[in-house]
Coordinates of C-alpha atoms and ligand atoms in Angstrom, one line a residue:
M2 CA 100.2 -135.8 121.2
R3 CA 101.1 -138.3 123.9
S4 CA 97.5 -139.5 124.4
W5 CA 97.3 -139.9 120.6
R6 CA 100.3 -142.2 120.6
I7 CA 99.0 -144.2 123.5
L8 CA 95.7 -144.6 121.7
I9 CA 97.3 -145.9 118.5
L10 CA 99.5 -148.3 120.4
T11 CA 96.4 -149.7 122.2
I12 CA 94.6 -150.0 119.0
K13 CA 97.5 -151.9 117.4
A14 CA 97.7 -154.3 120.3
A15 CA 94.1 -155.0 120.2
K16 CA 94.2 -155.7 116.5
K17 CA 96.9 -158.3 116.9
F18 CA 95.0 -159.9 119.7
L19 CA 91.8 -160.0 117.7
S20 CA 93.3 -161.5 114.6
F21 CA 94.5 -164.3 116.8
K22 CA 91.0 -164.9 118.2
H23 CA 88.0 -166.0 116.1
S24 CA 87.0 -163.1 114.2
N25 CA 83.4 -164.1 114.3
G26 CA 82.8 -163.6 117.9
V27 CA 84.9 -160.5 118.3
A28 CA 83.0 -158.6 115.7
M29 CA 79.8 -159.1 117.7
Y30 CA 80.8 -156.4 120.1
T31 CA 81.5 -153.8 117.5
S32 CA 78.1 -152.2 117.2
R33 CA 75.2 -151.5 119.4
R34 CA 73.1 -151.0 116.4
F35 CA 72.7 -154.6 115.5
G36 CA 69.4 -156.0 116.1
T37 CA 68.2 -158.6 118.6
L38 CA 69.3 -161.4 116.4
E39 CA 72.9 -160.3 116.6
S40 CA 72.8 -159.8 120.3
D41 CA 71.4 -163.3 120.5
L42 CA 74.3 -164.5 118.7
I43 CA 76.5 -162.8 121.2
H44 CA 74.7 -164.5 124.0
S45 CA 75.0 -167.8 122.3
S46 CA 78.7 -167.6 121.8
H47 CA 80.9 -169.3 124.2
L48 CA 83.1 -166.5 125.2
N49 CA 83.4 -166.0 128.8
F50 CA 82.4 -162.9 130.6
Y51 CA 85.9 -161.8 131.6
F52 CA 87.2 -162.0 128.1
R53 CA 84.2 -160.2 126.8
S54 CA 84.5 -157.3 129.2
Q55 CA 88.1 -157.0 128.5
L56 CA 87.6 -157.0 124.8
K57 CA 84.8 -154.5 125.2
R58 CA 87.0 -152.1 127.0
K59 CA 90.1 -152.4 124.8
S60 CA 88.9 -152.8 121.2
K61 CA 85.7 -151.1 121.1
I62 CA 87.0 -148.0 119.4
H63 CA 89.3 -149.8 117.0
I64 CA 86.6 -152.1 115.7
L65 CA 84.2 -149.3 115.5
N66 CA 86.7 -147.4 113.5
K67 CA 87.5 -150.3 111.3
Y68 CA 83.8 -151.0 110.8
H69 CA 83.1 -147.4 109.9
N70 CA 86.1 -146.6 107.8
N71 CA 86.7 -149.8 105.9
S72 CA 83.7 -150.3 103.7
N73 CA 85.0 -153.7 102.4
F74 CA 85.4 -155.0 105.9
R75 CA 81.9 -153.6 106.8
N76 CA 80.2 -155.2 103.8
Q77 CA 82.0 -158.5 104.2
Y78 CA 81.1 -158.6 107.8
K79 CA 77.5 -157.7 107.3
A80 CA 77.1 -160.3 104.5
R81 CA 78.9 -163.0 106.6
S82 CA 76.9 -162.4 109.7
K83 CA 73.7 -162.2 107.9
K84 CA 74.4 -165.5 106.1
Q85 CA 75.3 -167.2 109.3
V86 CA 72.3 -166.0 111.2
S87 CA 69.9 -166.9 108.4
K88 CA 71.4 -170.3 108.0
K89 CA 71.1 -171.0 111.7
Y90 CA 67.6 -169.7 111.8
K91 CA 66.5 -171.9 109.0
S92 CA 68.3 -175.1 109.9
D93 CA 67.6 -175.2 113.6
P94 CA 63.9 -175.1 114.7
M95 CA 65.0 -174.6 118.3
I96 CA 66.9 -171.5 117.5
R97 CA 64.1 -170.3 115.4
M98 CA 61.6 -170.7 118.3
K99 CA 64.0 -169.2 120.7
T100 CA 64.6 -166.2 118.5
I101 CA 60.9 -165.6 118.1
E102 CA 60.3 -166.0 121.8
R103 CA 63.1 -163.5 122.5
A104 CA 61.7 -161.0 120.1
M105 CA 58.3 -161.4 121.7
N106 CA 59.9 -160.9 125.1
W107 CA 61.8 -157.9 123.9
Y108 CA 58.7 -156.3 122.6
H109 CA 56.8 -157.0 125.9
K110 CA 59.7 -155.9 127.9
N111 CA 60.1 -152.7 126.0
N112 CA 56.5 -151.9 125.7
T113 CA 56.1 -151.1 129.3
L114 CA 54.2 -148.1 130.7
M115 CA 57.4 -146.2 131.2
R116 CA 58.3 -146.8 127.6
Q117 CA 54.9 -145.7 126.4
N118 CA 55.2 -142.6 128.5
S119 CA 58.6 -141.8 127.3
R120 CA 57.5 -142.2 123.8
R121 CA 54.5 -140.0 124.3
L122 CA 56.7 -137.4 125.9
Y123 CA 59.1 -137.7 123.0
N124 CA 56.2 -137.2 120.6
Q125 CA 55.0 -134.2 122.5
R126 CA 58.4 -132.6 122.5
R127 CA 58.8 -133.3 118.8
H128 CA 55.5 -131.6 118.1
K129 CA 56.4 -128.7 120.3
Y130 CA 59.8 -128.5 118.6
H131 CA 58.2 -128.2 115.2
N132 CA 55.6 -125.7 116.1
N133 CA 57.0 -123.5 118.8
L134 CA 59.8 -121.3 117.6
D135 CA 61.0 -120.2 121.0
F136 CA 61.2 -123.7 122.2
R137 CA 63.0 -124.8 119.1
N138 CA 65.6 -122.1 119.5
Q139 CA 66.0 -122.8 123.2
Y140 CA 66.3 -126.5 122.5
K141 CA 68.9 -125.9 119.8
A142 CA 70.9 -123.6 122.0
R143 CA 70.8 -126.2 124.8
S144 CA 71.8 -129.1 122.7
K145 CA 74.5 -127.1 121.0
K146 CA 75.9 -126.2 124.4
R147 CA 75.7 -129.8 125.5
V148 CA 77.4 -131.1 122.4
S149 CA 80.1 -128.5 122.5
K150 CA 80.7 -129.2 126.2
K151 CA 80.9 -132.9 125.5
Y152 CA 83.1 -132.2 122.5
K153 CA 85.6 -130.2 124.5
S154 CA 85.7 -132.3 127.6
D155 CA 85.9 -135.7 126.0
P156 CA 88.8 -136.3 123.5
M157 CA 87.1 -139.6 122.4
I158 CA 84.0 -137.9 121.3
R159 CA 86.0 -135.1 119.7
L160 CA 87.9 -137.7 117.7
K161 CA 84.8 -139.5 116.7
T162 CA 83.1 -136.3 115.6
I163 CA 86.0 -135.3 113.5
E164 CA 86.2 -138.7 111.9
R165 CA 82.6 -138.8 111.2
A166 CA 82.8 -135.4 109.6
M167 CA 85.7 -136.5 107.5
N168 CA 83.9 -139.6 106.5
W169 CA 80.8 -137.7 105.6
Y170 CA 82.9 -135.3 103.6
H171 CA 84.7 -138.0 101.7
K172 CA 81.5 -139.9 101.0
N173 CA 79.7 -136.8 99.8
N174 CA 82.5 -135.1 97.9
T175 CA 81.9 -137.0 94.6
L176 CA 81.8 -135.4 91.2
M177 CA 78.1 -135.7 91.0
T178 CA 77.5 -134.1 94.4
R179 CA 79.9 -131.3 93.5
N180 CA 78.0 -130.7 90.3
S181 CA 74.7 -130.7 91.9
R182 CA 75.8 -128.4 94.6
Q183 CA 77.2 -126.0 92.1
L184 CA 73.9 -126.1 90.2
Y185 CA 72.0 -125.5 93.4
N186 CA 74.2 -122.5 94.3
Q187 CA 73.8 -121.1 90.8
R188 CA 70.1 -121.4 91.0
R189 CA 69.9 -119.8 94.3
R190 CA 72.0 -116.9 93.1
I191 CA 69.8 -116.3 90.1
L192 CA 66.7 -116.4 92.2
K193 CA 68.1 -113.9 94.6
K194 CA 69.1 -111.6 91.9
Y195 CA 65.7 -111.8 90.2
A196 CA 64.0 -111.1 93.5
T197 CA 66.0 -108.0 94.1
F198 CA 65.5 -106.9 90.5
Q199 CA 61.8 -107.4 90.8
S200 CA 61.7 -105.4 94.0
H201 CA 63.6 -102.6 92.3
K202 CA 61.5 -102.7 89.1
C203 CA 58.3 -101.3 90.5
T204 CA 56.8 -100.7 93.8
L205 CA 53.8 -102.7 94.8
K206 CA 51.5 -99.8 94.1
Q207 CA 52.6 -99.3 90.6
N208 CA 52.5 -103.0 90.0
N209 CA 48.9 -103.0 91.1
L210 CA 48.1 -100.1 88.9
Y211 CA 49.6 -101.8 85.9
T212 CA 47.8 -105.0 86.4
Q213 CA 44.6 -103.1 87.0
N214 CA 44.9 -101.1 83.8
L215 CA 45.8 -104.2 81.8
K216 CA 42.7 -105.9 83.2
E217 CA 40.6 -103.0 82.2
F218 CA 42.0 -102.8 78.7
R219 CA 41.4 -106.5 78.2
K220 CA 37.9 -106.1 79.3
I221 CA 37.4 -103.4 76.7
I222 CA 38.8 -105.2 73.8
R223 CA 37.1 -108.5 74.6
E224 CA 34.3 -107.7 72.2
G225 CA 36.3 -106.4 69.3
P226 CA 35.7 -103.4 67.1
D227 CA 32.1 -104.3 66.1
Y228 CA 30.4 -101.0 66.7
V229 CA 29.9 -98.9 63.6
C230 CA 29.5 -95.1 64.0
L231 CA 26.4 -93.8 62.3
S232 CA 28.0 -90.6 61.2
C233 CA 31.5 -91.5 60.1
G234 CA 31.2 -95.2 59.5
L235 CA 34.2 -96.2 61.5
A236 CA 34.3 -99.6 63.2
L237 CA 35.1 -98.9 66.9
F238 CA 35.2 -100.6 70.3
R239 CA 32.4 -100.4 72.7
N240 CA 34.0 -97.7 74.9
Q241 CA 34.4 -95.4 72.0
V242 CA 30.8 -95.2 71.0
I243 CA 27.6 -94.2 72.7
P244 CA 24.1 -95.5 71.9
F245 CA 22.1 -93.5 69.4
V246 CA 18.4 -93.8 69.9
E247 CA 16.5 -94.5 66.7
E248 CA 13.2 -96.3 66.2
K249 CA 13.5 -99.8 67.5
E250 CA 16.9 -100.5 66.1
Q251 CA 20.0 -100.1 68.2
K252 CA 22.5 -97.8 66.6
W253 CA 25.8 -96.3 67.7
I254 CA 27.6 -93.0 67.3
C255 CA 31.2 -92.2 68.1
K256 CA 32.0 -89.7 70.8
S257 CA 33.7 -87.1 68.6
C258 CA 30.9 -87.1 66.0
S259 CA 28.3 -86.8 68.8
D260 CA 30.2 -83.8 70.3
K261 CA 30.3 -82.0 67.0
I262 CA 26.6 -82.7 66.3
K263 CA 25.7 -81.4 69.7
K264 CA 27.5 -78.1 68.9
R265 CA 25.5 -78.1 65.6
Q266 CA 28.7 -78.5 63.5
M267 CA 29.5 -80.9 60.8
P268 CA 31.7 -83.7 62.1
S269 CA 34.9 -83.4 60.1
R270 CA 35.1 -87.1 59.4
A271 CA 31.4 -87.7 58.6
V272 CA 30.6 -89.6 55.5
V273 CA 28.5 -86.7 54.1
N274 CA 31.6 -84.5 54.3
K275 CA 33.1 -86.4 51.4
L276 CA 36.6 -86.3 52.6
K277 CA 37.2 -89.9 51.7
V278 CA 40.6 -90.5 50.1
C279 CA 40.1 -91.3 46.5
E280 CA 41.9 -94.1 44.7
I281 CA 45.2 -93.3 43.2
P282 CA 44.9 -93.1 39.4
S283 CA 46.6 -96.0 37.6
E284 CA 48.9 -93.6 35.8
L285 CA 50.4 -92.5 39.1
K286 CA 50.4 -95.9 40.6
R287 CA 52.7 -97.4 38.1
L288 CA 55.5 -94.9 38.4
N289 CA 58.7 -96.0 40.0
N290 CA 60.7 -94.1 42.5
L291 CA 62.7 -92.0 40.1
E292 CA 59.8 -91.2 37.9
K293 CA 58.0 -89.9 41.0
H294 CA 61.0 -87.7 41.7
L295 CA 60.9 -86.3 38.2
I296 CA 57.4 -84.9 38.5
A297 CA 57.5 -83.8 42.2
L298 CA 57.0 -80.1 42.6
R299 CA 59.1 -80.0 45.8
L300 CA 62.2 -82.2 46.5
P301 CA 62.8 -82.5 50.2
F302 CA 66.4 -82.8 51.4
M303 CA 67.1 -84.1 54.9
K304 CA 69.6 -85.9 56.9
I305 CA 68.3 -89.3 58.0
V306 CA 69.9 -91.1 60.9
N307 CA 69.3 -94.4 62.7
L308 CA 67.6 -93.8 66.0
T309 CA 68.8 -97.1 67.5
S310 CA 72.4 -98.0 67.4
G311 CA 74.2 -101.3 67.4
K312 CA 72.2 -104.6 67.5
L313 CA 69.8 -104.1 64.7
S314 CA 71.0 -103.8 61.2
S315 CA 70.6 -100.2 59.8
R316 CA 68.0 -101.3 57.3
L317 CA 65.6 -102.5 60.0
S318 CA 66.1 -99.9 62.7
Q319 CA 63.9 -96.9 63.3
K320 CA 64.9 -93.7 61.4
G321 CA 64.7 -90.1 62.3
T322 CA 65.7 -86.8 60.7
K323 CA 68.5 -84.6 62.0
G324 CA 69.0 -80.9 61.4
P325 CA 67.1 -78.8 58.9
L326 CA 64.8 -80.1 56.2
H327 CA 65.1 -78.3 52.9
C328 CA 62.3 -78.3 50.3
V329 CA 63.7 -77.4 47.0
P330 CA 61.1 -76.4 44.3
S331 CA 61.8 -78.3 41.1
D332 CA 60.9 -77.1 37.7
V333 CA 58.8 -80.0 36.4
E334 CA 58.3 -78.3 33.0
D335 CA 62.0 -78.2 32.3
T336 CA 62.6 -81.7 33.5
V337 CA 59.8 -83.2 31.4
T338 CA 60.5 -81.3 28.3
A339 CA 64.2 -82.3 28.6
L340 CA 63.3 -85.9 28.5
P341 CA 63.8 -87.5 25.1
R342 CA 60.7 -88.1 23.0
P343 CA 60.2 -91.8 22.9
V344 CA 59.8 -93.5 19.5
D345 CA 57.8 -96.3 21.1
K346 CA 55.5 -96.2 24.0
S347 CA 57.5 -98.9 25.8
M348 CA 60.8 -97.1 25.4
M349 CA 62.9 -96.8 28.5
V350 CA 65.5 -94.3 29.4
R351 CA 68.3 -94.9 31.8
L352 CA 68.4 -92.0 34.3
Q353 CA 70.7 -91.2 37.2
L354 CA 69.9 -88.9 40.1
K355 CA 72.8 -87.0 41.6
R356 CA 72.8 -84.7 44.5
R357 CA 74.7 -82.2 42.4
L358 CA 75.4 -82.4 38.7
K359 CA 79.2 -82.1 39.2
Y360 CA 79.3 -84.9 41.8
K361 CA 80.5 -88.3 40.6
A362 CA 78.4 -90.3 43.0
V363 CA 75.0 -91.4 41.8
W364 CA 72.2 -91.3 44.4
E365 CA 69.8 -93.3 42.4
E366 CA 69.8 -95.0 39.0
Q367 CA 66.7 -96.5 37.3
L368 CA 65.1 -97.0 34.0
I369 CA 62.2 -94.7 33.4
N370 CA 59.5 -94.6 30.8
P371 CA 59.2 -91.0 29.6
N372 CA 55.8 -91.8 28.2
D373 CA 54.5 -92.8 31.6
V374 CA 56.0 -89.7 33.2
R375 CA 54.1 -87.5 30.7
D376 CA 50.9 -89.4 31.2
A377 CA 51.2 -89.0 34.9
L378 CA 51.9 -85.3 34.7
F379 CA 48.9 -84.9 32.4
V380 CA 46.7 -86.5 34.9
L381 CA 48.1 -84.3 37.6
T382 CA 47.5 -81.1 35.7
K383 CA 43.9 -82.0 35.5
M384 CA 43.3 -82.8 39.2
H385 CA 46.1 -81.0 41.2
P386 CA 45.9 -77.2 41.6
G387 CA 49.7 -77.1 42.0
Y388 CA 50.2 -78.5 38.5
K389 CA 47.8 -76.1 36.7
I390 CA 50.7 -74.0 35.3
V391 CA 52.4 -76.9 33.7
C392 CA 49.5 -77.6 31.6
G393 CA 50.5 -75.6 28.5
L394 CA 53.6 -77.5 27.8
I395 CA 52.2 -80.9 28.2
D396 CA 49.1 -80.5 26.1
R397 CA 50.5 -79.1 22.9
R398 CA 47.2 -78.2 21.4
K399 CA 46.6 -75.7 24.1
K400 CA 49.8 -73.8 23.6
K401 CA 49.3 -70.1 23.0
R402 CA 51.0 -68.3 20.2
L403 CA 52.5 -65.0 21.2
L404 CA 53.2 -62.6 18.4
F405 CA 55.9 -60.1 18.8
N406 CA 54.5 -56.7 19.7
V407 CA 56.6 -53.6 19.9
K408 CA 54.5 -52.1 22.5
D409 CA 54.9 -55.1 24.8
S410 CA 58.5 -55.4 24.0
S411 CA 59.5 -54.5 27.6
L412 CA 58.0 -57.8 28.6
F413 CA 60.6 -59.5 26.6
D414 CA 63.4 -57.3 28.0
K415 CA 62.6 -58.5 31.4
G416 CA 63.1 -62.1 30.4
D417 CA 66.4 -63.2 31.7
I418 CA 68.0 -63.5 28.3
C419 CA 71.6 -62.5 28.1
L420 CA 72.5 -61.6 24.6
Y421 CA 76.0 -61.6 23.5
E422 CA 77.4 -58.1 23.0
E423 CA 80.8 -57.6 21.4
V424 CA 82.9 -55.1 23.3
A425 CA 86.2 -53.4 22.6
R426 CA 88.7 -51.5 24.7
M427 CA 88.8 -47.9 23.7
P428 CA 91.1 -45.0 24.6
P429 CA 89.6 -42.4 27.0
F430 CA 86.8 -40.4 25.5
A431 CA 84.0 -38.3 27.0
R432 CA 80.6 -39.9 26.8
K433 CA 77.7 -37.9 25.5
C434 CA 75.1 -38.9 28.1
L435 CA 75.0 -39.9 31.7
L436 CA 72.0 -42.0 32.6
L437 CA 71.0 -42.5 36.2
I438 CA 68.9 -45.6 36.5
G439 CA 67.3 -46.8 39.7
A440 CA 64.2 -47.4 41.7
H441 CA 61.9 -44.6 42.7
G442 CA 63.1 -43.1 45.9
V443 CA 66.9 -43.5 45.6
R444 CA 67.2 -39.8 45.0
R445 CA 68.4 -39.7 41.3
R446 CA 67.0 -36.3 40.8
T447 CA 69.0 -34.9 43.7
L448 CA 72.2 -36.4 42.2
K449 CA 71.3 -34.9 38.8
S450 CA 70.8 -31.4 40.1
R451 CA 73.9 -31.5 42.3
L452 CA 76.0 -32.6 39.3
I453 CA 74.7 -29.7 37.2
E454 CA 75.2 -27.3 40.2
L455 CA 78.8 -28.6 40.5
D456 CA 79.8 -27.7 36.9
P457 CA 77.0 -26.1 34.8
D458 CA 79.3 -25.7 31.8
R459 CA 80.1 -29.4 31.7
F460 CA 76.8 -31.0 32.7
G461 CA 73.4 -30.2 31.3
T462 CA 69.9 -31.6 31.2
I463 CA 66.8 -31.4 29.1
K464 CA 63.4 -29.8 29.7
P465 CA 60.7 -32.3 29.2
H466 CA 57.6 -31.7 27.1
T467 CA 54.1 -31.8 28.4
S468 CA 50.6 -31.5 27.1
R469 CA 49.5 -29.8 30.3
P470 CA 48.9 -26.1 30.0
L471 CA 51.6 -24.3 31.9
R472 CA 50.3 -22.6 35.0
D473 CA 52.7 -19.7 35.3
S474 CA 55.8 -18.2 33.8
D475 CA 58.0 -20.1 36.3
E476 CA 57.1 -23.3 34.6
L477 CA 58.6 -22.1 31.4
N478 CA 62.0 -23.1 32.9
T479 CA 60.9 -26.6 33.7
Y480 CA 58.6 -27.7 30.8
Y481 CA 58.0 -27.1 27.1
Y482 CA 54.3 -27.0 26.3
M483 CA 53.1 -29.1 23.4
N484 CA 49.8 -29.7 21.9
R485 CA 48.4 -33.1 22.9
N486 CA 47.6 -34.2 19.4
E487 CA 50.9 -33.1 18.1
M488 CA 52.6 -34.9 20.9
E489 CA 50.7 -38.1 20.3
D490 CA 51.7 -38.0 16.6
E491 CA 55.3 -37.5 17.5
I492 CA 55.3 -40.4 20.0
E493 CA 53.8 -42.6 17.3
A494 CA 56.6 -41.5 15.0
G495 CA 59.2 -42.4 17.6
G496 CA 60.4 -38.9 18.3
F497 CA 60.3 -39.4 22.1
L498 CA 62.8 -41.2 24.2
E499 CA 60.2 -41.9 26.8
H500 CA 56.8 -40.8 27.7
G501 CA 54.0 -41.3 30.2
I502 CA 50.7 -40.1 31.4
Y503 CA 50.2 -38.4 34.7
D504 CA 47.0 -36.9 35.8
E505 CA 45.5 -37.2 32.3
H506 CA 48.3 -35.2 30.8
L507 CA 51.2 -36.5 28.6
Y508 CA 54.8 -36.0 29.6
G509 CA 57.8 -37.0 27.7
I510 CA 61.4 -36.5 26.7
K511 CA 62.2 -35.7 23.1
F512 CA 65.3 -37.1 21.4
D513 CA 65.8 -33.7 19.9
S514 CA 66.2 -32.0 23.3
V515 CA 68.9 -34.5 24.2
R516 CA 70.7 -33.8 21.0
R517 CA 70.5 -30.1 21.6
V518 CA 72.2 -30.5 25.0
I519 CA 74.9 -32.7 23.4
Q520 CA 75.4 -30.2 20.6
S521 CA 76.0 -27.4 23.1
G522 CA 79.0 -29.4 24.3
K523 CA 77.6 -30.6 27.6
M524 CA 77.1 -34.1 29.0
C525 CA 73.4 -34.7 29.1
V526 CA 72.4 -36.0 32.5
L527 CA 69.1 -38.0 32.5
D528 CA 67.2 -39.9 35.1
I529 CA 65.1 -41.9 32.6
E530 CA 63.1 -45.1 33.1
P531 CA 65.0 -48.3 32.4
M532 CA 62.6 -49.2 29.6
A533 CA 64.1 -46.4 27.5
L534 CA 67.6 -47.8 27.8
K535 CA 67.5 -49.8 24.6
L536 CA 66.5 -46.7 22.6
I537 CA 69.3 -44.6 23.9
C538 CA 72.2 -47.1 24.2
N539 CA 73.6 -46.6 20.7
K540 CA 76.3 -45.0 18.7
E541 CA 74.6 -41.6 18.6
F542 CA 74.2 -41.0 22.3
M543 CA 77.0 -43.2 23.8
P544 CA 75.6 -43.1 27.3
Y545 CA 77.4 -43.9 30.5
V546 CA 74.8 -45.9 32.5
V547 CA 75.0 -45.7 36.3
F548 CA 72.7 -47.9 38.4
I549 CA 71.8 -46.4 41.7
K550 CA 71.1 -49.4 43.8
A551 CA 68.9 -49.3 46.9
P552 CA 70.7 -50.2 50.1
N553 CA 69.6 -53.3 51.9
M554 CA 66.6 -53.3 54.1
D555 CA 68.4 -52.9 57.4
H556 CA 70.2 -49.8 56.3
L557 CA 67.0 -48.3 55.0
R558 CA 65.4 -48.9 58.3
Y559 CA 68.3 -47.3 60.0
I560 CA 68.0 -44.2 57.9
Q561 CA 64.3 -44.2 58.6
Y562 CA 65.0 -44.4 62.4
N563 CA 67.4 -41.5 62.2
N564 CA 65.0 -39.4 60.2
D565 CA 62.3 -40.0 62.8
K566 CA 64.6 -39.0 65.5
Q567 CA 65.7 -35.9 63.7
K568 CA 62.1 -35.1 62.9
A569 CA 61.2 -35.4 66.6
S570 CA 64.0 -33.1 67.7
K571 CA 63.3 -30.6 64.9
M572 CA 59.6 -30.5 65.8
K573 CA 60.7 -29.0 69.1
T574 CA 62.9 -26.4 67.5
K575 CA 60.3 -25.8 64.8
S576 CA 62.8 -25.7 61.9
N577 CA 62.1 -27.2 58.5
M578 CA 63.6 -30.5 57.5
S579 CA 63.8 -30.6 53.7
N580 CA 67.2 -32.2 53.9
N581 CA 66.2 -35.8 54.0
S582 CA 62.7 -35.6 52.8
S583 CA 62.9 -38.0 49.9
L584 CA 63.8 -40.9 52.1
N585 CA 61.2 -40.3 54.7
L586 CA 59.1 -43.3 53.9
S587 CA 57.1 -46.0 55.7
T588 CA 58.5 -49.5 56.1
K589 CA 56.2 -50.7 53.3
D590 CA 57.7 -48.2 50.9
L591 CA 61.1 -49.2 51.9
E592 CA 60.4 -52.8 51.1
Q593 CA 58.9 -51.6 47.8
I594 CA 62.1 -49.7 47.0
V595 CA 64.3 -52.7 47.7
L596 CA 62.1 -55.0 45.6
E597 CA 62.0 -52.7 42.7
S598 CA 65.7 -52.1 42.8
D599 CA 66.4 -55.8 42.8
A600 CA 64.0 -56.3 39.9
L601 CA 65.7 -53.6 37.9
E602 CA 69.1 -55.0 38.5
R603 CA 68.0 -58.4 37.4
D604 CA 66.4 -57.3 34.2
Y605 CA 68.8 -54.6 33.0
H606 CA 72.2 -55.4 34.5
T607 CA 73.6 -55.9 31.1
Y608 CA 73.3 -52.2 30.3
F609 CA 75.0 -50.9 33.5
D610 CA 78.5 -49.5 33.3
L611 CA 78.6 -48.7 37.0
T612 CA 76.6 -49.6 40.1
L613 CA 76.5 -47.3 43.1
V614 CA 74.8 -48.1 46.4
A615 CA 72.7 -45.2 47.7
E616 CA 73.5 -45.5 51.3
D617 CA 74.7 -42.0 51.8
I618 CA 73.9 -39.3 49.3
D619 CA 77.1 -37.3 49.7
K620 CA 79.2 -40.4 49.4
T621 CA 77.3 -41.6 46.3
F622 CA 77.7 -38.2 44.7
E623 CA 81.4 -38.3 45.3
Q624 CA 81.7 -41.7 43.7
L625 CA 79.7 -40.6 40.8
V626 CA 81.8 -37.5 40.1
R627 CA 85.0 -39.6 40.4
A628 CA 83.7 -42.2 37.9
V629 CA 82.6 -39.5 35.4
E630 CA 86.0 -37.9 35.6
A631 CA 87.7 -41.2 35.1
L632 CA 85.9 -41.6 31.8
S633 CA 88.1 -39.0 30.1
A634 CA 91.3 -40.4 31.7
E635 CA 91.1 -44.1 31.5
P636 CA 90.4 -46.6 28.7
Q637 CA 86.9 -48.0 28.5
W638 CA 85.2 -51.1 27.4
V639 CA 82.4 -50.2 25.0
N640 CA 80.2 -51.8 22.4
V641 CA 82.2 -52.4 19.2
Q642 CA 79.4 -51.1 17.0
W643 CA 79.7 -47.6 18.5
F644 CA 82.9 -47.1 16.6
S645 CA 82.3 -49.1 13.4
Ligands
LIG703 ZN1 31.8 -90.9 64.1

């Protein structure tokens, strides 16, 4: 602190003194950097040595500072001195000559051997400094040490250094330099980031592999797909084909074709295979989206989602399906016949497609041309095997005329036509017949015999007629014998409820036998075929129809499994197993039972008064008995005509 103050005081004193003296001469001492001309001027000035030395000592630092810090002063000074010197130089030939001479002298004096040597040495060191790393580091460390030592020991130097640094900073800290520095830093940061990114991206090996493969690929595609396969006619690249030797001319064959031919097989895509996609007929081409929907045999339903999210708009992004895909068969016949018949060929119909009929939202709405749709469907029936069945309705000329035939009437029964039947609630009354309907194998006969066993006075059954000669007297209890011709006549006359041929013999149930049972005051239990239902469901017989439904597949399998187990255990004990014999069936039979039962239910469900599931024979029997007893206790819904 003290030394500082002393220094400043000294500087102030020197400044006062200098302003008093001629500025010109004083300034000469300021810098050592001025050339020879300036030093000449110093020599030429008339200042005495004492004054000069004093000035040198006292004001050196101040002037230096002023010269360095005050740019105005510096510029003024420079311009002034330059002007003076040049004026002198030009006006006075003596001075000119002297100056030249001195410069010459200076050159000769300075260009001594020692100088030359020192310069050479300097050059050598410079060279070494630039090329030798060790030397450079050593030199740097040395100079650093020297400078720091100087800096620490000498306060003057320290001050000078600080000031120079400050000056440099102020000079360089302009807006432009700041900006450029910022830009430079930014650039460096980006470069660094990119470099690390690159190094992470792929290791050198993979990078090489990538470039190599790319090079190879480019080599392959350089020529273009100019090679035509002899067999399939595809235009391919050179690496996909191999030369095919034929007389003189160079031909090519693709690898897959060649492999197949070598195995003596027809290449699947060969031209001779005629698997070329034919052109779409114009009738189909002109259909719009909704028209295509109308005549499609299967309508697919799926959930479509965008695979990419965000940036891209949903229309452009890649799509994928999610979850199950349902293909719903559509009845093309119905759709097309439901379309209004156009008056004119160009008539259009507005059509809406909904996901469900009850929904309000419309999935698609377009104008369609029914004529076009019919034309397209007609073309399809001719060329597409899936549309063969639609043919009849489209081409009216081909429609078959079916005449009603009594014999085939069961065909019509099976049609899913639900006719209206007027019913009325009636007070309890006993029915005259009990009909057990069901598929073969649901043990209707067992139920029937158990019912009769339960109450022989109340339940009875008939003896069927047969044209087969009876074998022994035992059969008199089970069958009536009837002459075949007589039987055929009576069947023709409609005297039989049902009939069939088994083993070339006729079997049948006569209405009269049923009547006889009813007249005896019993309820006639019958296990007839469902086809006979429409003959017996009338006022005369008043049947109670029970449908014995087959259990579902799993339960049947379970029964089967149990039977097998029982069978196995009974084989060991060697006892008979008649108990469950009627359900001892193979899996295929089980399936048959279920299918048949379903078909019966579908076709005849309108006749059924009661449906029982034949899971357990005892349980079913119990339910049956309870239902029959309920008939004479509870009111019933029956056909109105039975009591009219
Ligand atoms: Zn080929």
